């Protein structure tokens, strides 16, 4: 709640929307130091941007709430030696839209828009996890070098 309030004060409120069905993804990486199981959990983070102005009496308002949804993927990888490697990944603007009026008044409608726009993000989750696999291998290599060096 506090990040959203701070965001509203700064003009960029954010809201984490829980996905309708949480998407989880797992991969196994075979590494020289042993196999690593990596689990990924997805979250959707929504940024709001209030634009326009309220019209004075008798004049139309130009208020709009523009929003963008980012895909966040939290990785927890367990090495066979017991080490846990965690990382958060972000893919920006997997969905976007706008609604007339105040962002705060449209919160529920925007949440429904985001849910509809992000129903098919499994491919994005797999692609982001695959992209992270190379970074995870590099982390494992550095971890092995730290222990031997």
Tab-separated table of C-alpha atoms in Angstrom:
chain	number	residue	atom	x	y	z
A	1	UNK	CA	0.000	0.000	0.000
A	2	UNK	CA	2.817	2.427	0.885
A	3	UNK	CA	4.577	2.061	-2.534
A	4	UNK	CA	1.280	2.852	-4.258
A	5	UNK	CA	0.713	5.948	-2.070
A	6	UNK	CA	4.274	7.142	-2.685
A	7	UNK	CA	3.822	6.522	-6.400
A	8	UNK	CA	0.601	8.527	-6.407
A	9	UNK	CA	2.371	11.417	-4.707
A	10	UNK	CA	5.192	11.227	-7.247
A	11	UNK	CA	2.766	10.882	-10.160
A	12	UNK	CA	3.652	7.269	-11.034
A	13	UNK	CA	1.506	5.002	-8.856
A	14	UNK	CA	2.138	1.296	-9.148
A	15	UNK	CA	-0.026	-1.626	-8.216
A	16	UNK	CA	0.831	-5.307	-8.153
A	17	UNK	CA	-2.012	-7.261	-9.667
A	18	UNK	CA	-2.185	-10.875	-8.567
A	19	UNK	CA	-2.521	-13.051	-11.657
A	20	UNK	CA	-5.780	-14.949	-12.088
A	21	UNK	CA	-3.814	-18.187	-12.077
A	22	UNK	CA	-0.238	-17.915	-10.881
A	23	UNK	CA	2.206	-19.026	-13.499
A	24	UNK	CA	5.177	-21.005	-12.298
A	25	UNK	CA	7.979	-22.354	-14.435
A	26	UNK	CA	10.906	-24.616	-13.603
A	27	UNK	CA	14.060	-25.517	-15.463
A	28	UNK	CA	17.000	-27.778	-14.738
A	29	UNK	CA	20.511	-26.737	-15.680
A	30	UNK	CA	23.286	-29.293	-15.876
A	31	UNK	CA	26.441	-27.599	-14.683
A	32	UNK	CA	29.979	-28.877	-14.134
A	33	UNK	CA	29.536	-28.404	-10.363
A	34	UNK	CA	26.265	-30.368	-10.384
A	35	UNK	CA	22.638	-29.973	-11.457
A	36	UNK	CA	20.681	-26.848	-10.561
A	37	UNK	CA	16.892	-26.619	-10.257
A	38	UNK	CA	15.546	-23.127	-10.946
A	39	UNK	CA	11.969	-22.178	-10.081
A	40	UNK	CA	10.348	-19.018	-11.423
A	41	UNK	CA	7.261	-17.234	-10.082
A	42	UNK	CA	5.501	-14.579	-12.115
A	43	UNK	CA	4.001	-11.298	-10.914
A	44	UNK	CA	2.407	-8.454	-12.839
A	45	UNK	CA	3.304	-4.905	-11.823
A	46	UNK	CA	1.105	-2.089	-13.111
A	47	UNK	CA	2.269	1.513	-13.469
A	48	UNK	CA	-0.284	4.323	-13.732
A	49	UNK	CA	0.198	7.764	-15.224
A	50	UNK	CA	-2.490	10.398	-14.716
A	51	UNK	CA	-2.697	12.786	-17.696
A	52	UNK	CA	-4.962	15.675	-18.650
A	53	UNK	CA	-6.928	17.943	-16.369
A	54	UNK	CA	-10.330	18.211	-14.794
A	55	UNK	CA	-12.424	20.743	-16.699
A	56	UNK	CA	-13.837	23.758	-14.887
A	57	UNK	CA	-17.611	23.867	-14.411
A	58	UNK	CA	-19.415	23.204	-17.695
A	59	UNK	CA	-16.261	22.247	-19.602
A	60	UNK	CA	-15.258	18.698	-20.517
A	61	UNK	CA	-12.492	16.968	-18.644
A	62	UNK	CA	-9.408	15.672	-20.449
A	63	UNK	CA	-8.430	13.327	-17.602
A	64	UNK	CA	-7.073	9.935	-18.629
A	65	UNK	CA	-5.281	7.210	-16.781
A	66	UNK	CA	-2.604	5.516	-18.866
A	67	UNK	CA	-1.289	2.222	-17.565
A	68	UNK	CA	1.448	-0.255	-18.434
A	69	UNK	CA	1.846	-3.760	-17.052
A	70	UNK	CA	5.307	-5.234	-16.518
A	71	UNK	CA	6.048	-8.924	-16.114
A	72	UNK	CA	8.223	-9.689	-13.088
A	73	UNK	CA	9.794	-13.089	-12.700
A	74	UNK	CA	11.373	-14.104	-9.387
A	75	UNK	CA	13.952	-16.865	-9.683
A	76	UNK	CA	15.079	-19.176	-6.910
A	77	UNK	CA	17.740	-21.654	-8.018
A	78	UNK	CA	19.002	-24.435	-5.770
A	79	UNK	CA	22.454	-25.832	-6.422
A	80	UNK	CA	23.105	-29.448	-5.436
A	81	UNK	CA	25.630	-28.146	-2.857
A	82	UNK	CA	22.816	-26.267	-1.092
A	83	UNK	CA	23.484	-22.750	-2.370
A	84	UNK	CA	20.400	-20.720	-3.319
A	85	UNK	CA	20.722	-18.112	-6.074
A	86	UNK	CA	17.876	-15.596	-6.300
A	87	UNK	CA	17.187	-12.937	-8.885
A	88	UNK	CA	14.304	-10.835	-10.157
A	89	UNK	CA	13.798	-10.288	-13.888
A	90	UNK	CA	11.544	-7.743	-15.574
A	91	UNK	CA	10.010	-7.484	-19.010
A	92	UNK	CA	8.466	-4.049	-19.386
A	93	UNK	CA	5.193	-3.157	-21.064
A	94	UNK	CA	3.783	-6.617	-21.767
A	95	UNK	CA	0.386	-4.852	-21.837
A	96	UNK	CA	-0.819	-1.253	-21.823
A	97	UNK	CA	-3.973	0.790	-22.111
A	98	UNK	CA	-5.846	3.826	-20.883
A	99	UNK	CA	-9.157	4.767	-19.304
A	100	UNK	CA	-10.934	8.122	-19.094
A	101	UNK	CA	-10.989	9.730	-15.651
A	102	UNK	CA	-8.943	9.401	-12.485
A	103	UNK	CA	-6.582	6.449	-12.006
A	104	UNK	CA	-7.847	5.909	-8.469
A	105	UNK	CA	-11.465	5.745	-9.645
A	106	UNK	CA	-10.559	3.231	-12.365
A	107	UNK	CA	-8.488	0.865	-10.204
A	108	UNK	CA	-10.897	-2.097	-10.484
A	109	UNK	CA	-11.552	-1.594	-14.205
A	110	UNK	CA	-7.810	-1.349	-14.898
A	111	UNK	CA	-7.219	-4.548	-12.891
A	112	UNK	CA	-9.763	-6.311	-15.137
A	113	UNK	CA	-8.110	-4.834	-18.268
A	114	UNK	CA	-4.714	-6.065	-17.073
A	115	UNK	CA	-6.075	-9.542	-16.298
A	116	UNK	CA	-7.567	-9.785	-19.810
A	117	UNK	CA	-4.403	-8.459	-21.473
A	118	UNK	CA	-2.051	-10.808	-19.610
A	119	UNK	CA	-3.942	-14.108	-19.845
A	120	UNK	CA	-1.433	-15.554	-22.303
A	121	UNK	CA	1.961	-14.711	-20.808
A	122	UNK	CA	3.236	-18.289	-20.461
A	123	UNK	CA	5.394	-17.805	-23.565
A	124	UNK	CA	6.851	-14.592	-22.100
A	125	UNK	CA	7.625	-16.448	-18.849
A	126	UNK	CA	9.396	-19.279	-20.722
A	127	UNK	CA	11.381	-16.834	-22.884
A	128	UNK	CA	12.490	-14.776	-19.883
A	129	UNK	CA	13.471	-17.930	-17.958
A	130	UNK	CA	15.441	-19.203	-20.960
A	131	UNK	CA	17.182	-15.846	-21.277
A	132	UNK	CA	18.070	-16.057	-17.566
A	133	UNK	CA	19.585	-19.536	-17.948
A	134	UNK	CA	22.821	-18.115	-19.424
A	135	UNK	CA	23.068	-15.590	-16.602
A	136	UNK	CA	22.496	-18.372	-14.071
A	137	UNK	CA	25.297	-20.422	-15.632
A	138	UNK	CA	27.607	-17.406	-15.312
A	139	UNK	CA	26.616	-16.982	-11.642
A	140	UNK	CA	27.370	-20.664	-11.044
A	141	UNK	CA	30.767	-20.299	-12.756
A	142	UNK	CA	31.608	-17.279	-10.558
A	143	UNK	CA	30.463	-19.167	-7.465
A	144	UNK	CA	32.729	-22.081	-8.384
A	145	UNK	CA	35.679	-19.725	-8.985
A	146	UNK	CA	35.116	-18.005	-5.612
A	147	UNK	CA	35.265	-21.348	-3.821
A	148	UNK	CA	38.376	-22.583	-5.630
A	149	UNK	CA	40.245	-19.287	-5.779
